[in-house]
Amino acid sequence: MFDFVHNNKRLLQIILAVILLPFAFFGIDSYFRAGDSVQGLATVGDSRISQREFNEALRERQDAIQRMLNGRADAALLDNSELRFAVLEGLIRQRLLINQALRSGMVISDQQLQSVIGELPVFQDEGRFSFQRYEQFLKSQGMTPAMFETRLRNDLILQQADDAYSDSVFIPRTVADRLLRISGQQREVSQSIVAPDRFLAQVKLEADAAKKYYDGHQDEFRIPEQARVEYVVLSADTLSSQIQVDPAEVRKYYEAHRAQYEIRETRQASHILVTIDAGASAEARQKARAKAEEIYSQLKRNPEKFAELAKQYSQDPGSAANGGDLGFFSRGSMVKPFDDTVFQMKVGDISAPVESQYGFHIIRLTAIKPGQVKSLDEVRGQIEAELRKQLAGRKFAEIAENFNNIVFEQSESLKPAAELARTAIQKSGWITREHADDARLNNPKLLQAIFSEEVLRNKRNTEAVEVAPGVLVAARVVEHKPAAVQPFAEVSAAIVKKLTLQQAGQLAIQDGRDKLEKLRQGKDVQVTWGAPQLVSRNEAKGMSEPVLRQAFKADAGRLPAYAGADNPGGGFVLLKISRVVEPEKTAADKQTALTEELRQVIGQEEMAAYIDSLKRKTTVKISKELLEKK
């Protein structure tokens, strides 16, 4: 809608993610000031980071971790000293940048702020800003408009500071072109693998080599403690499938929630906007009103000129080029004065100038799409699923307490719990303290309960553990194997094979290196080369990364050139480079993309150096007691 927004698209994509970046630590222990007075959790120069601000940032990071792990993050991962330090580190970095930016006179005007808010998708309804959505979102986040706008203003200042570095980096065209040519170069490479198998007959192990290896690597042959369990699952989803919904309840729900199935009326309008700054004087405001009144007078004389006058006079760049057309929108999508006016108009009406926070709008209503309500038959399946879910939730809550009690009180068997849950007792494969193949059993708290002394030694049921929202599991051990070391007799053959292959591999590597040296000296060497293939740094065609790296490190000034590398699968790989193919002229779009990438990388390095200089000039103090407080 406004030009400022188009220059901050990258920011708009992340502004509501509210995830702090995991900044590298920079010696946070040095900030602890024993005996010093720290106002709040931390102070950065003259500004303060409050405990509440830190708690909110920590919660946002924890929520982000939960989303990445689909809600299965362990409690220890969500609150530990490393995470708390990283969160505070990010807040300190931000505060350093913001304080310096404000001292330098960097500001975000009210109009710029309004423009950004107006373009955020979360506040839009059918592509247009909705003040109602704006208010609802802030309420759901527990923020006032002032809190959100302060936070957004700071984020924009940080973005400007970041852009100041990335935008100022100059990458010579020759550098980008050279890098593209290097990355696009192809080499014709033939391979010859010196395999360990050829040297097996030469290996002579000492008589006690396997036993010595066994004695020195006991952990390699250790079998962890294992158990097999039977278990019962109480699940809201399972209960839901057992529930029949009364058709009368479906109709009752439909009548009570008709508004939920309403397709709202939408209207299409065009406007001519004469803008005013938020802090404009009364004289400037009156001047803008007079201009809007003059345009309105022209429209009263000739309404058909609306689109023409919008292109000529409207100061909304997002709609002016389209004759002021704003498309279709529903009630509540626009700011209140605009919204109130347009939903009182008839098709073809042109309003007198309407004042809003953005300026004066002259509005023309061009079309109306009436609202309608979906029929019961259209939404019956949706309602049945919702009612089934609600009933299952209530039933789960009712049964869950009894399920817990019966598992505990009748701890010698899971049969009563299975009868209560109306489900079958299931059996697992072998599980360990760290892992179970069944996702419902692979829960840290449940595994800990299974391997507890009460369950293992006393043959009792585990407690009922909530392994996921609406899912309780109770288990009992039916078979147990303590941790043990495999007997030497069972593994001796495997050890001999492993040691033989290791030594054969070393002989193969030595043989390969000897042959490579002779090839480079121009000596005659018996080597069977594979078919040549054209490879590049981006197209390895099956080559491992270490082998490909050696192929491109070889000096190709004189061909054929030879190189070699230890084979990740064992042995040695000889390489013959017989041809080099330079890329054709670099495409302009690729050069532009690489230049931008290099600018970003160098800009980030310069920004890191800048922040480091700010750290040395600023006194930072942290309350260790508050930081570690859970």
XYZ file of C-alpha atoms in Angstrom:
630
model
C 0.000 0.000 0.000
C 2.864 2.360 0.711
C 6.351 2.488 -0.823
C 8.039 2.057 2.554
C 6.555 -1.411 2.873
C 8.024 -2.624 -0.406
C 11.498 -1.852 0.913
C 10.922 -4.038 3.984
C 9.389 -7.218 2.529
C 12.038 -9.395 4.150
C 11.167 -7.958 7.533
C 7.429 -8.371 6.974
C 7.914 -12.099 6.409
C 9.420 -12.585 9.863
C 8.093 -9.731 11.978
C 5.364 -11.835 13.619
C 7.412 -15.041 13.960
C 8.747 -13.576 17.259
C 11.664 -15.986 17.331
C 14.964 -14.584 18.549
C 17.978 -15.719 16.549
C 20.456 -17.914 18.453
C 23.287 -15.405 18.579
C 26.775 -16.673 19.376
C 27.882 -16.220 22.971
C 30.357 -13.446 23.582
C 31.577 -14.090 27.109
C 28.378 -13.548 29.031
C 30.070 -14.535 32.307
C 32.034 -11.294 32.142
C 28.763 -9.377 32.612
C 28.067 -10.778 36.071
C 28.843 -8.042 38.557
C 29.158 -9.391 42.087
C 27.945 -6.734 44.515
C 26.906 -4.291 41.771
C 23.348 -2.994 41.649
C 21.469 -4.239 38.586
C 18.061 -2.708 37.917
C 15.896 -5.549 36.576
C 17.461 -8.586 34.953
C 20.133 -6.626 33.086
C 21.225 -3.132 32.160
C 22.792 -2.132 28.861
C 24.254 1.310 29.325
C 21.394 3.407 30.680
C 18.572 1.132 29.480
C 17.081 -1.801 31.344
C 16.049 -5.317 30.288
C 13.235 -6.319 32.622
C 12.486 -9.772 33.959
C 9.151 -9.651 32.110
C 10.830 -8.819 28.808
C 13.235 -11.723 29.254
C 10.447 -14.126 30.253
C 8.457 -13.226 27.124
C 11.501 -13.736 24.884
C 12.271 -17.067 26.578
C 8.676 -18.225 26.152
C 8.747 -17.287 22.459
C 11.967 -19.267 21.937
C 10.486 -22.242 23.802
C 7.338 -22.089 21.645
C 9.518 -22.030 18.528
C 11.410 -25.138 19.704
C 8.128 -26.904 20.405
C 6.866 -26.077 16.913
C 10.057 -27.404 15.316
C 9.788 -30.664 17.303
C 6.012 -31.013 16.829
C 5.367 -30.492 20.522
C 7.696 -33.308 21.635
C 10.491 -31.220 23.134
C 11.884 -32.530 26.408
C 11.561 -30.230 29.428
C 15.362 -30.168 29.833
C 15.684 -28.779 26.310
C 13.153 -26.019 26.942
C 14.752 -24.487 30.010
C 18.479 -24.802 30.586
C 21.307 -22.368 31.228
C 22.504 -22.402 27.598
C 19.056 -21.454 26.264
C 18.562 -18.730 28.881
C 21.997 -17.255 28.098
C 21.258 -17.336 24.355
C 17.937 -15.528 24.813
C 19.483 -12.843 26.998
C 22.383 -12.533 24.563
C 19.895 -11.740 21.796
C 18.168 -9.087 23.923
C 21.509 -7.454 24.774
C 22.494 -7.389 21.098
C 19.192 -5.777 20.173
C 19.453 -3.202 22.937
C 22.990 -2.242 21.922
C 21.872 -1.648 18.330
C 18.688 0.228 19.235
C 20.454 2.520 21.718
C 23.119 3.383 19.156
C 20.538 3.893 16.400
C 18.525 6.316 18.548
C 21.672 8.239 19.483
C 22.416 8.514 15.766
C 18.982 10.003 15.040
C 17.512 6.946 13.312
C 13.711 7.051 13.673
C 10.595 5.382 12.298
C 7.803 7.882 11.671
C 4.189 7.216 12.678
C 3.180 7.081 9.021
C 5.848 4.457 8.250
C 4.718 2.410 11.229
C 1.064 2.580 10.139
C 2.045 1.538 6.632
C 3.850 -1.573 7.864
C 0.995 -2.565 10.185
C -1.485 -2.120 7.341
C 0.458 -4.533 5.125
C 0.952 -7.374 7.636
C -1.071 -10.402 6.384
C -2.221 -11.381 9.890
C -4.155 -8.109 10.126
C -5.797 -8.424 6.708
C -9.157 -9.725 5.606
C -9.370 -10.574 1.902
C -6.211 -8.609 1.213
C -7.187 -5.447 3.125
C -6.272 -4.192 6.590
C -8.887 -5.086 9.221
C -8.860 -3.030 12.396
C -10.994 -5.721 14.036
C -8.371 -8.372 13.314
C -5.662 -6.023 14.588
C -7.438 -5.622 17.921
C -8.200 -9.359 18.200
C -4.594 -10.330 17.513
C -3.160 -7.955 20.106
C -5.697 -9.160 22.659
C -4.772 -12.801 22.004
C -1.098 -11.953 22.564
C -1.774 -9.994 25.735
C -0.436 -6.775 24.197
C -1.747 -3.241 23.997
C -1.369 -1.281 20.741
C 1.337 0.817 22.423
C 3.331 -2.311 23.401
C 3.051 -3.847 19.949
C 3.901 -0.631 18.112
C 6.941 -0.016 20.336
C 8.148 -3.512 19.627
C 7.520 -3.175 15.900
C 9.230 0.212 15.815
C 12.317 -1.320 17.445
C 12.305 -4.193 14.940
C 12.172 -1.720 12.056
C 15.060 0.254 13.534
C 17.064 -2.971 13.822
C 16.247 -3.799 10.201
C 17.415 -0.365 9.086
C 20.651 -0.812 11.033
C 21.183 -4.216 9.417
C 20.403 -2.855 5.939
C 22.855 -0.025 6.504
C 25.630 -2.623 6.534
C 24.406 -5.088 3.923
C 23.450 -2.293 1.495
C 26.806 -0.547 1.835
C 28.905 -3.593 0.930
C 30.455 -3.401 -2.535
C 31.259 -6.616 -4.385
C 33.360 -6.080 -7.533
C 31.756 -7.626 -10.583
C 34.983 -9.433 -11.419
C 34.937 -11.177 -8.009
C 31.397 -12.475 -8.488
C 32.162 -13.503 -12.063
C 35.313 -15.358 -10.981
C 33.480 -17.234 -8.228
C 30.708 -18.212 -10.626
C 33.239 -19.481 -13.148
C 34.970 -21.536 -10.454
C 31.691 -23.026 -9.253
C 30.536 -23.681 -12.825
C 33.773 -25.275 -14.044
C 33.539 -28.941 -15.095
C 36.289 -31.533 -15.114
C 36.384 -34.853 -16.919
C 37.468 -37.352 -14.282
C 38.246 -41.069 -14.404
C 38.521 -43.122 -11.209
C 40.398 -46.212 -10.135
C 39.594 -47.648 -6.719
C 42.333 -49.455 -4.816
C 40.100 -51.742 -2.726
C 41.071 -53.345 0.601
C 39.827 -56.746 -0.627
C 42.919 -57.125 -2.808
C 45.154 -57.064 0.279
C 43.269 -59.386 2.611
C 45.628 -62.279 1.913
C 48.584 -60.146 2.983
C 47.179 -59.443 6.438
C 48.623 -61.513 9.270
C 46.982 -60.766 12.614
C 48.648 -61.633 15.901
C 47.117 -64.654 17.625
C 45.620 -62.607 20.475
C 44.713 -59.489 18.419
C 40.954 -60.134 18.624
C 41.021 -60.727 22.393
C 43.072 -57.579 22.999
C 40.599 -55.550 20.940
C 37.673 -57.099 22.817
C 39.186 -56.309 26.201
C 39.983 -52.732 25.191
C 36.581 -51.946 23.635
C 34.038 -53.421 26.047
C 31.510 -50.623 25.433
C 31.372 -51.592 21.753
C 29.951 -54.984 22.705
C 27.651 -53.864 25.491
C 23.946 -54.654 25.081
C 21.817 -52.074 26.926
C 19.202 -53.033 29.461
C 15.994 -54.049 27.647
C 12.387 -54.791 28.442
C 9.241 -55.940 26.706
C 5.975 -54.506 27.998
C 2.252 -54.791 27.623
C 0.386 -51.507 27.659
C -3.018 -49.850 27.464
C -3.768 -46.583 25.662
C -6.605 -44.268 26.687
C -7.096 -41.875 23.771
C -9.650 -39.147 23.124
C -9.472 -40.022 19.426
C -10.376 -43.657 20.137
C -13.256 -42.561 22.343
C -14.434 -40.229 19.582
C -14.805 -43.125 17.133
C -17.093 -44.882 19.635
C -19.497 -41.947 19.992
C -22.778 -41.600 18.085
C -24.056 -38.049 17.671
C -27.792 -37.369 18.084
C -29.196 -35.672 14.919
C -31.245 -33.392 17.171
C -28.024 -32.169 18.805
C -26.573 -31.473 15.353
C -29.539 -29.246 14.480
C -29.423 -27.547 17.886
C -25.717 -26.771 17.424
C -26.360 -25.460 13.924
C -29.082 -23.080 15.116
C -26.882 -21.831 17.970
C -23.902 -21.206 15.677
C -25.539 -20.000 12.459
C -23.225 -16.994 12.359
C -20.288 -19.373 12.140
C -21.586 -20.696 8.809
C -22.416 -17.299 7.391
C -20.645 -16.096 4.279
C -20.354 -12.423 5.068
C -21.509 -9.672 2.772
C -18.629 -8.094 0.873
C -18.484 -4.785 -0.916
C -16.265 -3.425 -3.666
C -15.263 0.202 -3.409
C -12.814 2.686 -4.835
C -11.349 5.672 -3.049
C -9.335 8.811 -3.589
C -7.009 9.429 -0.632
C -5.584 12.805 0.363
C -3.042 11.912 3.080
C -2.175 13.819 6.237
C 0.743 13.174 8.605
C -0.111 11.973 12.097
C 1.444 15.085 13.637
C 0.135 17.542 11.030
C -0.852 21.024 12.154
C -4.465 22.258 12.053
C -3.565 24.395 9.046
C -2.114 21.428 7.126
C -5.149 19.320 8.032
C -7.520 22.046 6.793
C -5.547 22.362 3.575
C -5.869 18.598 2.953
C -9.610 18.772 3.676
C -10.031 21.659 1.219
C -8.224 19.671 -1.477
C -10.501 16.670 -0.857
C -13.593 18.917 -0.993
C -12.438 20.344 -4.331
C -12.025 16.845 -5.803
C -15.452 15.881 -4.423
C -16.977 18.958 -6.116
C -15.557 17.838 -9.462
C -17.039 14.373 -8.935
C -20.475 15.733 -8.144
C -20.408 17.503 -11.499
C -19.056 14.461 -13.355
C -19.152 11.136 -11.379
C -17.833 9.198 -14.388
C -14.423 10.828 -13.918
C -13.806 9.028 -10.589
C -11.170 6.622 -11.916
C -9.449 9.386 -13.861
C -9.326 11.697 -10.826
C -8.127 8.822 -8.595
C -5.157 8.239 -10.889
C -4.463 11.990 -10.893
C -4.973 12.914 -7.230
C -5.055 9.833 -4.947
C -2.010 9.487 -2.678
C -2.530 5.772 -2.091
C 0.017 4.216 -4.491
C -1.502 0.787 -3.971
C -4.820 1.692 -5.572
C -4.354 4.967 -7.475
C -2.996 3.273 -10.600
C -6.158 1.108 -10.668
C -8.495 4.081 -10.530
C -8.727 3.822 -6.737
C -10.145 0.267 -6.790
C -9.790 -1.516 -3.424
C -11.434 -4.786 -4.473
C -13.990 -6.660 -2.345
C -13.803 -6.578 1.453
C -16.052 -7.471 4.388
C -17.232 -5.355 7.300
C -14.432 -4.606 9.751
C -11.651 -4.835 7.173
C -11.142 -1.079 6.914
C -10.562 1.584 9.550
C -13.819 2.426 11.343
C -14.745 5.766 9.683
C -14.195 4.260 6.229
C -16.004 1.039 7.210
C -19.014 2.826 8.713
C -19.454 4.952 5.598
C -19.067 2.312 2.909
C -21.549 -0.089 4.547
C -24.256 2.615 4.561
C -23.897 3.454 0.868
C -25.786 2.217 -2.186
C -24.096 0.999 -5.355
C -23.011 4.015 -7.400
C -22.950 6.416 -4.417
C -19.952 8.712 -3.949
C -19.332 9.894 -0.386
C -18.236 13.299 0.801
C -14.672 13.292 2.205
C -14.354 10.894 5.185
C -11.541 11.515 7.656
C -9.480 8.596 9.051
C -6.032 8.225 10.587
C -4.595 8.093 7.036
C -6.234 11.269 5.712
C -9.399 12.123 3.762
C -11.128 9.461 1.648
C -13.659 10.060 -1.130
C -15.391 6.708 -1.565
C -17.406 5.222 -4.431
C -19.322 1.973 -3.850
C -19.143 -0.120 -7.034
C -20.641 -3.523 -6.123
C -22.210 -5.611 -3.345
C -22.030 -9.388 -2.859
C -24.852 -10.297 -0.442
C -24.099 -12.578 2.477
C -25.603 -16.051 2.818
C -25.738 -18.908 5.308
C -24.648 -22.474 4.493
C -27.431 -25.035 4.894
C -27.441 -27.668 7.603
C -26.821 -30.427 5.052
C -23.718 -28.590 3.800
C -22.137 -28.483 7.249
C -23.640 -31.590 8.908
C -20.400 -33.617 8.706
C -18.388 -30.719 10.107
C -20.798 -30.289 13.047
C -20.891 -34.034 13.789
C -17.091 -34.125 13.917
C -17.026 -31.119 16.258
C -19.679 -32.549 18.587
C -17.955 -35.940 18.575
C -14.693 -34.222 19.503
C -16.368 -32.279 22.333
C -18.120 -35.363 23.711
C -14.928 -37.399 23.469
C -13.051 -34.672 25.341
C -15.598 -34.727 28.156
C -15.629 -38.507 28.269
C -11.821 -38.596 28.283
C -11.754 -36.170 31.223
C -14.306 -38.319 33.083
C -12.494 -41.600 32.440
C -8.914 -40.271 32.874
C -9.107 -39.957 36.670
C -10.622 -43.429 37.031
C -8.012 -44.756 34.608
C -5.230 -43.333 36.774
C -6.789 -44.774 39.920
C -7.451 -48.240 38.561
C -3.910 -48.538 37.143
C -2.558 -47.676 40.604
C -5.032 -49.572 42.775
C -5.048 -52.771 40.695
C -1.357 -52.630 39.894
C -0.955 -56.398 39.303
C -2.805 -56.294 35.962
C -3.733 -53.949 33.120
C -6.939 -55.838 32.325
C -9.242 -53.599 34.446
C -7.724 -50.474 32.824
C -8.236 -51.938 29.333
C -11.870 -52.734 30.148
C -12.421 -49.191 31.385
C -10.846 -47.717 28.232
C -12.771 -50.237 26.087
C -9.611 -51.195 24.239
C -7.249 -54.158 23.940
C -3.984 -54.695 25.801
C -1.071 -54.274 23.372
C 2.453 -55.707 23.453
C 5.746 -54.071 22.530
C 9.014 -55.270 21.081
C 12.259 -54.826 22.994
C 12.732 -51.282 24.303
C 15.569 -49.560 26.176
C 15.762 -46.741 28.674
C 16.442 -44.341 25.782
C 14.258 -45.571 22.951
C 11.140 -47.464 21.891
C 10.120 -48.039 18.289
C 6.451 -47.424 19.143
C 5.925 -43.643 19.208
C 3.412 -43.934 22.057
C 6.023 -45.641 24.247
C 8.929 -43.463 23.107
C 8.243 -40.860 25.791
C 11.014 -39.971 28.310
C 8.692 -39.948 31.313
C 7.059 -43.257 30.382
C 10.413 -44.955 29.668
C 11.698 -43.720 33.010
C 8.637 -45.224 34.714
C 9.007 -48.558 32.882
C 12.609 -48.971 34.050
C 11.930 -47.822 37.610
C 12.560 -50.237 40.462
C 8.867 -50.276 41.396
C 7.896 -51.547 37.938
C 10.880 -53.823 37.242
C 11.448 -55.417 40.618
C 7.953 -55.321 42.125
C 6.150 -56.224 38.880
C 3.675 -53.325 39.134
C 1.928 -51.196 36.535
C 3.464 -47.864 35.661
C 1.492 -44.752 36.434
C -0.697 -43.458 33.602
C 1.554 -41.087 31.625
C 0.242 -38.412 29.241
C 2.431 -39.030 26.190
C 0.525 -36.531 24.007
C -2.474 -34.223 24.482
C -5.480 -36.469 25.082
C -3.421 -39.701 25.195
C -2.676 -41.639 28.416
C -0.547 -44.801 28.471
C 0.011 -47.285 31.289
C 2.412 -50.226 30.962
C 3.804 -53.214 32.838
C 6.959 -55.222 32.163
C 6.494 -58.802 30.912
C 10.158 -59.567 30.192
C 13.409 -57.911 31.260
C 17.050 -58.288 30.218
C 19.728 -56.517 32.270
C 22.595 -54.781 30.523
C 25.336 -57.210 29.503
C 28.495 -57.548 27.461
C 28.361 -60.012 24.577
C 30.642 -63.015 25.263
C 33.935 -63.013 23.371
C 33.034 -66.294 21.697
C 29.990 -64.680 20.059
C 31.889 -61.707 18.629
C 35.420 -63.016 18.046
C 34.813 -63.860 14.369
C 33.372 -60.395 13.722
C 36.367 -58.788 15.458
C 38.829 -60.760 13.363
C 37.010 -59.711 10.199
C 36.971 -56.063 11.293
C 40.680 -55.963 12.188
C 41.626 -57.750 8.966
C 39.671 -55.217 6.885
C 41.257 -52.337 8.795
C 44.779 -53.528 8.077
C 43.896 -54.375 4.464
C 42.517 -50.866 4.150
C 45.795 -49.371 5.357
C 47.728 -51.458 2.839
C 45.352 -50.302 0.072
C 45.835 -46.654 1.039
C 49.602 -47.002 1.018
C 49.524 -48.748 -2.356
C 47.251 -46.042 -3.776
C 49.512 -43.241 -2.567
C 52.563 -44.959 -4.046
C 50.819 -45.276 -7.427
C 49.697 -41.634 -7.320
C 53.238 -40.462 -6.742
C 54.505 -42.515 -9.707
C 51.709 -41.220 -11.961
C 52.623 -37.648 -11.097
C 56.248 -38.418 -11.946
C 55.184 -39.736 -15.357
C 56.182 -43.310 -14.611
C 54.412 -46.291 -16.151
C 51.854 -47.675 -13.656
C 49.363 -50.481 -14.203
C 46.008 -48.809 -13.461
C 42.569 -49.738 -14.759
C 40.598 -46.526 -15.131
C 36.829 -46.337 -15.096
C 34.807 -44.501 -17.749
C 35.440 -40.718 -17.652
C 32.576 -38.509 -16.510
C 32.127 -34.765 -16.499
C 31.604 -33.488 -12.935
C 31.304 -30.074 -11.325
C 31.328 -28.815 -7.760
C 27.519 -28.838 -7.856
C 27.128 -32.139 -9.723
C 29.281 -34.812 -8.090
C 27.614 -37.688 -9.977
C 28.172 -40.133 -7.157
C 31.593 -38.945 -6.009
C 32.014 -38.487 -2.287
C 32.753 -34.976 -1.065
C 36.438 -35.649 -0.121
C 37.117 -37.257 -3.508
C 35.400 -34.457 -5.454
C 37.368 -31.866 -3.490
C 40.667 -33.477 -4.529
C 39.529 -33.617 -8.158
C 39.134 -29.828 -8.188
C 42.223 -29.119 -6.067
C 44.446 -30.782 -8.666
C 46.534 -28.430 -10.830
C 44.940 -28.748 -14.280
C 47.524 -26.587 -16.011
C 48.971 -29.698 -17.586
C 46.736 -32.606 -18.582
C 46.251 -35.334 -17.719
C 46.535 -34.390 -14.066
C 46.383 -36.873 -11.213
C 44.948 -36.727 -7.701
C 43.789 -39.123 -5.024
C 41.929 -39.419 -1.744
C 41.192 -41.929 0.978
C 37.968 -43.683 0.022
C 35.226 -43.207 2.678
C 34.220 -46.822 2.001
C 37.773 -48.065 2.569
C 40.930 -48.071 0.493
C 42.074 -45.337 -1.877
C 40.657 -43.588 -4.983
C 42.991 -42.568 -7.823
C 41.764 -39.750 -10.072
C 42.758 -38.775 -13.606
C 41.644 -35.342 -14.842
C 41.744 -35.405 -18.644
C 39.724 -32.315 -19.611
C 38.581 -29.002 -18.153
C 35.416 -27.281 -19.429
C 35.034 -23.634 -18.505
C 31.468 -22.304 -18.202
C 29.995 -20.110 -20.880
C 29.304 -16.456 -20.201
C 27.741 -16.053 -16.771
C 24.023 -15.308 -16.778
C 23.239 -11.873 -15.375
C 20.629 -13.204 -12.934
C 23.099 -15.706 -11.438
C 25.738 -13.027 -11.052
C 23.206 -10.748 -9.362
C 22.091 -13.522 -6.990
C 25.663 -14.402 -6.013
C 26.567 -10.734 -5.539
C 23.598 -10.311 -3.203
C 24.566 -13.425 -1.255
C 28.129 -12.207 -0.844
C 26.881 -8.784 0.225
C 24.730 -10.409 2.903
C 27.599 -12.535 4.238
C 30.083 -9.658 4.354
C 27.413 -7.352 5.750
C 26.761 -9.798 8.585
C 30.479 -9.994 9.357
C 30.732 -6.209 9.449
C 27.630 -6.001 11.616
C 29.169 -8.523 14.046
C 32.328 -6.405 14.225
C 30.206 -3.296 14.798
C 28.315 -4.950 17.659
C 31.611 -6.075 19.147
C 32.794 -2.464 19.177
C 29.550 -1.389 20.888
C 30.091 -4.037 23.584
C 33.512 -2.626 24.406
C 32.071 0.897 24.769
C 28.982 -0.035 26.805
C 28.651 -1.200 30.393
C 26.503 -4.320 30.577
C 25.456 -5.767 33.929
C 23.440 -8.933 34.577
C 21.764 -10.278 37.676
C 22.882 -13.905 37.659
C 20.324 -14.773 40.329
C 17.409 -13.495 38.207
C 18.791 -15.025 35.004
C 18.898 -18.497 36.555
C 15.537 -18.141 38.282
C 13.027 -20.599 36.835
